[in-house]
PDB file of C-alpha atoms in Angstrom:
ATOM      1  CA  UNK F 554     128.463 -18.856 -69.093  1.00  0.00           C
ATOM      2  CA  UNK F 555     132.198 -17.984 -69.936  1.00  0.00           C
ATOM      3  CA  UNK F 556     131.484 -19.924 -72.843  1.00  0.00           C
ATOM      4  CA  UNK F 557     130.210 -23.210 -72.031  1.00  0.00           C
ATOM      5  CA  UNK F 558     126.591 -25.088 -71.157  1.00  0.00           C
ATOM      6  CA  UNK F 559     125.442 -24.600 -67.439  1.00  0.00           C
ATOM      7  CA  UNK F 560     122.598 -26.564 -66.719  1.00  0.00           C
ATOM      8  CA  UNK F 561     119.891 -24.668 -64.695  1.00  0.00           C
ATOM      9  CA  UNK F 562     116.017 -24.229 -65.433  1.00  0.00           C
ATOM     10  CA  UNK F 563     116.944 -20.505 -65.488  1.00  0.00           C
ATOM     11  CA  UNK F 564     118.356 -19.102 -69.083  1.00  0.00           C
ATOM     12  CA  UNK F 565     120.027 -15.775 -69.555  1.00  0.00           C
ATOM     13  CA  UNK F 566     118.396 -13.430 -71.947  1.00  0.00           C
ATOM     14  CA  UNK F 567     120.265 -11.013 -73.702  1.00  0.00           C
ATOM     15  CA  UNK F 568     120.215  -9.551 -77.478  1.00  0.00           C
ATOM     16  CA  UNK F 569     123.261 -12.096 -78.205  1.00  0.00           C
ATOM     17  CA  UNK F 570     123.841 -15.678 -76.440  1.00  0.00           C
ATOM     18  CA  UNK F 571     123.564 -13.113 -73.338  1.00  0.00           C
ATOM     19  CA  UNK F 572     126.596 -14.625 -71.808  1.00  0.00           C
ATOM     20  CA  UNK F 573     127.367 -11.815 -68.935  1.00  0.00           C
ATOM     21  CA  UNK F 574     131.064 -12.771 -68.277  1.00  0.00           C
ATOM     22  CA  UNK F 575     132.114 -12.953 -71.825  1.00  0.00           C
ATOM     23  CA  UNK F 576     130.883  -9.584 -72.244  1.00  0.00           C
ATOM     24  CA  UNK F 577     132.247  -8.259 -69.019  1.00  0.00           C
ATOM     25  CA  UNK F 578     135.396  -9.716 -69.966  1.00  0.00           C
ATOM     26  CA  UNK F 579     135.183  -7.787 -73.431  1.00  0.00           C
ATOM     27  CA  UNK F 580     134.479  -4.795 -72.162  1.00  0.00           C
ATOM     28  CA  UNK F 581     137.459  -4.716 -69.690  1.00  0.00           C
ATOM     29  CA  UNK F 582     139.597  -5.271 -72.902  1.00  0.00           C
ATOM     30  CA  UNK F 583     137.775  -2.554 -75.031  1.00  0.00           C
ATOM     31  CA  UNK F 584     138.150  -0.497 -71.922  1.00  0.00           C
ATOM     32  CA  UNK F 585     141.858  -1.080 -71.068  1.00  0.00           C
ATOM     33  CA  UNK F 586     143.051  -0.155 -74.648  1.00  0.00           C
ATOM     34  CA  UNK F 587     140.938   2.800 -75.257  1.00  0.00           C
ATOM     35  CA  UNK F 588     137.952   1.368 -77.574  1.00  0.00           C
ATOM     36  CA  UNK F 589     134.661   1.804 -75.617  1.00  0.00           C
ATOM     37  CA  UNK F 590     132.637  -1.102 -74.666  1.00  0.00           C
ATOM     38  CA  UNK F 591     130.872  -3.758 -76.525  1.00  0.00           C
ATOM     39  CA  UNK F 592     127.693  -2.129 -77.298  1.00  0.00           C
ATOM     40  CA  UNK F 593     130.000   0.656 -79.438  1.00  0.00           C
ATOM     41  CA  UNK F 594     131.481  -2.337 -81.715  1.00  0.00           C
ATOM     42  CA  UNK F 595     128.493  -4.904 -81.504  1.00  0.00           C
ATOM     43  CA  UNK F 596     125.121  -2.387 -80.813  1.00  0.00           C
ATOM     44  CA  UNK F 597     122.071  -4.616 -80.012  1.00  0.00           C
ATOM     45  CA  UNK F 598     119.748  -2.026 -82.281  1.00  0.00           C
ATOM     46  CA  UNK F 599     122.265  -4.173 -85.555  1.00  0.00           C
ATOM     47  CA  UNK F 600     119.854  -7.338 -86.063  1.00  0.00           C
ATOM     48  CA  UNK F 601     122.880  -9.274 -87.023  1.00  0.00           C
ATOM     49  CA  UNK F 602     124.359  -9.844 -83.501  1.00  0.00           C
ATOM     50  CA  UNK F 603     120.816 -10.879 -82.525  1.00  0.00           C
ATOM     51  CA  UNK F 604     121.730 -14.155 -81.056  1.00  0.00           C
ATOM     52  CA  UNK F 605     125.252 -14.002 -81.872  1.00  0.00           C
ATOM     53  CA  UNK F 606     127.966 -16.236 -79.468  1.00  0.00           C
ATOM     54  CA  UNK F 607     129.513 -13.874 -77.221  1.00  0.00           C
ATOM     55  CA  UNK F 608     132.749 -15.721 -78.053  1.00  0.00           C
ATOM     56  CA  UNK F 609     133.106 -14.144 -81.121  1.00  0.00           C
ATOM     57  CA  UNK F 610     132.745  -9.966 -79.266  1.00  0.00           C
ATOM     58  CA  UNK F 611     135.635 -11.323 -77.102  1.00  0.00           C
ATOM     59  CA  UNK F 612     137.922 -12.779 -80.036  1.00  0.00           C
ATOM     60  CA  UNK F 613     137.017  -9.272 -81.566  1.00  0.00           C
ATOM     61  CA  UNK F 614     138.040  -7.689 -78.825  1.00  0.00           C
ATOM     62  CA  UNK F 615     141.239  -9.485 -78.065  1.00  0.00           C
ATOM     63  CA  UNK F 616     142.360  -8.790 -82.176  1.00  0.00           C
ATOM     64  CA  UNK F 617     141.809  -5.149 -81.314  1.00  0.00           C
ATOM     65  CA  UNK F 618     144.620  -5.640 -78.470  1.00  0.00           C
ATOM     66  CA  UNK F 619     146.811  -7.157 -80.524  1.00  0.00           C
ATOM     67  CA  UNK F 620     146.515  -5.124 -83.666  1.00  0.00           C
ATOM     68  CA  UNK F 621     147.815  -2.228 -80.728  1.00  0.00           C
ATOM     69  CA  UNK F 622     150.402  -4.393 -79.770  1.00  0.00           C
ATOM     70  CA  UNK F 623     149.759  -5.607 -76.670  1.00  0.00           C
ATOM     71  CA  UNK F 624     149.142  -8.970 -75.240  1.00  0.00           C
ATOM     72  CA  UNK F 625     146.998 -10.187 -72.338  1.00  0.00           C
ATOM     73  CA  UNK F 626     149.420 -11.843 -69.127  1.00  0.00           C
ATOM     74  CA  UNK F 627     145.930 -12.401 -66.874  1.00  0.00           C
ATOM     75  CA  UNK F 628     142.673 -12.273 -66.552  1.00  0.00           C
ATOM     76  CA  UNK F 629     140.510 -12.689 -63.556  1.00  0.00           C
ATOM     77  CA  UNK F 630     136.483 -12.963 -63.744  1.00  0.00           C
ATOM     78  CA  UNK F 631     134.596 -12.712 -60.639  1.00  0.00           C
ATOM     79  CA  UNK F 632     130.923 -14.463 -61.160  1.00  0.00           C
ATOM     80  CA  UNK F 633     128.299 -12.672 -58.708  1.00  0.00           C
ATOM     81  CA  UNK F 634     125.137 -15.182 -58.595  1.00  0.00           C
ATOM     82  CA  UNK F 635     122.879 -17.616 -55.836  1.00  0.00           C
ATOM     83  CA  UNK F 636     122.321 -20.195 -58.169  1.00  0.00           C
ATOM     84  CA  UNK F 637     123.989 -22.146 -60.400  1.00  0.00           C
ATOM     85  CA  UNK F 638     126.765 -23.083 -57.967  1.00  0.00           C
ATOM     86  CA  UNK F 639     129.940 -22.913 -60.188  1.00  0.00           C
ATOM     87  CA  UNK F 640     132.924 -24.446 -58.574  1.00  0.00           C
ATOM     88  CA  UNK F 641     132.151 -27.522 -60.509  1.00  0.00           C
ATOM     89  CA  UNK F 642     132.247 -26.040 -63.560  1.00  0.00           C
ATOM     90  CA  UNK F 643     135.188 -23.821 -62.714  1.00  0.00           C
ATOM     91  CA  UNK F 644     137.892 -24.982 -65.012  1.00  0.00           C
ATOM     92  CA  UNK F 645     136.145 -26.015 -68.165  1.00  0.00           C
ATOM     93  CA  UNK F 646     135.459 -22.170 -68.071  1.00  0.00           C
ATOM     94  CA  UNK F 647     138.998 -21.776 -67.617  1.00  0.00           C
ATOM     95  CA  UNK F 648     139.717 -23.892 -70.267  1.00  0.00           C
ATOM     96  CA  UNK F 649     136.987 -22.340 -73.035  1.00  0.00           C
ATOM     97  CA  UNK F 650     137.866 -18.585 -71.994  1.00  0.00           C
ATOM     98  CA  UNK F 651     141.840 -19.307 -72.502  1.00  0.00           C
ATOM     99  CA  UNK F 652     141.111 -20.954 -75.969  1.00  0.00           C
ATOM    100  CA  UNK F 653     138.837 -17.792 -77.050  1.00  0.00           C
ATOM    101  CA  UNK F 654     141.110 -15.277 -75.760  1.00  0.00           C
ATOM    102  CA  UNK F 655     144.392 -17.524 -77.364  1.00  0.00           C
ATOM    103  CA  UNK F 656     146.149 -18.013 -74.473  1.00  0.00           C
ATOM    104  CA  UNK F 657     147.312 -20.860 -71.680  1.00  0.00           C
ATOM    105  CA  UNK F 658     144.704 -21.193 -68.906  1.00  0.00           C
ATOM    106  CA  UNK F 659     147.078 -20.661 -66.078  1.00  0.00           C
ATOM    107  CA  UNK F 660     146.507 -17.211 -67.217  1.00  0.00           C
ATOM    108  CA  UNK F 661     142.520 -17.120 -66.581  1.00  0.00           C
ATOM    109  CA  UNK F 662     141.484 -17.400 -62.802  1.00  0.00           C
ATOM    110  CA  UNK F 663     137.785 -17.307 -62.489  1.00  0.00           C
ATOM    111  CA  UNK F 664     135.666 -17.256 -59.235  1.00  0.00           C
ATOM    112  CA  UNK F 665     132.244 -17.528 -58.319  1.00  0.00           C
ATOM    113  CA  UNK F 666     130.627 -15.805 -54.894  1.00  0.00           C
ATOM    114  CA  UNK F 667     126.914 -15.095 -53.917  1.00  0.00           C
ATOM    115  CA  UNK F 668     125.463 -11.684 -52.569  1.00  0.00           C
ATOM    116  CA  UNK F 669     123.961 -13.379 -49.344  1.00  0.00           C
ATOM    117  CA  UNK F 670     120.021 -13.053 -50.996  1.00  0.00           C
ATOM    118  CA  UNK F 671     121.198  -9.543 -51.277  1.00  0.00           C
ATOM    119  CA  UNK F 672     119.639  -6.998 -54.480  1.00  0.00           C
ATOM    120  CA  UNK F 673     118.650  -8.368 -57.764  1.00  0.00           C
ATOM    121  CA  UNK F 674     121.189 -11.115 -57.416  1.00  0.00           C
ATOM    122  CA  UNK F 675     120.037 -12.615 -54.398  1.00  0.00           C
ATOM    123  CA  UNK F 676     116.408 -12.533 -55.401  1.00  0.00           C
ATOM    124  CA  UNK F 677     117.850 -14.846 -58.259  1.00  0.00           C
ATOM    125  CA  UNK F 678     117.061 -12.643 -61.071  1.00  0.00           C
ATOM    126  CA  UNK F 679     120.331 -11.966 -62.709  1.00  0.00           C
ATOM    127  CA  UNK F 680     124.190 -12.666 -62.439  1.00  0.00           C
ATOM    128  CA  UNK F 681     126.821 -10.035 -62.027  1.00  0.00           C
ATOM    129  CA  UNK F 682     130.717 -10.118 -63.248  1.00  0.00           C
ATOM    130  CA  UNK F 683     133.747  -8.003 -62.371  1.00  0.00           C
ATOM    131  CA  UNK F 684     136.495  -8.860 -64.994  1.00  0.00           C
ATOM    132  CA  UNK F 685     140.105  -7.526 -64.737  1.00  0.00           C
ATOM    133  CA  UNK F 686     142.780  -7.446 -67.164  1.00  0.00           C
ATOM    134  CA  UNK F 687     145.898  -7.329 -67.057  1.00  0.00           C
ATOM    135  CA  UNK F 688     148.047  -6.240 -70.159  1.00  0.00           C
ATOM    136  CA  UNK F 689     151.516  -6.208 -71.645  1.00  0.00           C
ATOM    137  CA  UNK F 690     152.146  -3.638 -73.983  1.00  0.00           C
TER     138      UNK F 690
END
């Protein structure tokens, strides 16, 4: 999650590593310069993102930016989920998503809230993201 190991007995399933705030994040790029989302670059009907790190959709993603000229000056992820409890792992997240996207980490604020036992979330059966961007161009 955001590129590093969370221990928990629960695993996230997905045609790639299935890491939901990576791809949130890449989509809010694609998104903010035009280019769709991620399943128009990276569909999950190609075999060969079967399993794939979602690292590399973001570093795609933020090459796309720059090849338009712009630059990213923030990005906030919001992590939706009851369990794992992610304040502890809050800045190595920081740390991983600045060094994917190629920029300092006081530029990545990420935050983690629960939906009270509320909806899919609550029941524990998946984790939602809201990612904004914020670019120069």
């Amino acid at each position: 999650l955001c590129g590093i190991d969370v221990e928990h007995p629960h695993k996230l399933k997905g045609h790639s590593d299935a890491d939901v705030a990576l791809h949130a994040l890449t989509d809010a790029l694609l998104g903010a310069i035009g280019e769709g989302d991620i399943g128009l670059h990276f569909p999950p009907s190609e075999a060969k993102w079967k399993g794939m790190d979602s690292a590399f959709f973001l570093e795609e993603a933020v090459k796309m930016l720059h090849n338009k000229g712009g630059h990213i000056n923030n990005l906030d992820l919001t992590l939706i989920c009851e369990a794992p409890k992610l304040g502890i792992h809050r800045e190595a997240m920081r740390v991983r998503v600045a060094e994917i996207c190629g920029i300092d980490s006081t530029l990545v604020n990420i935050k983690a809230t629960t939906t009270e036992k509320l909806g899919y979330v609550g029941r524990k059966e998946g984790i939602a993201v809201h990612a904004v961007v914020l670019l120069l161009t």
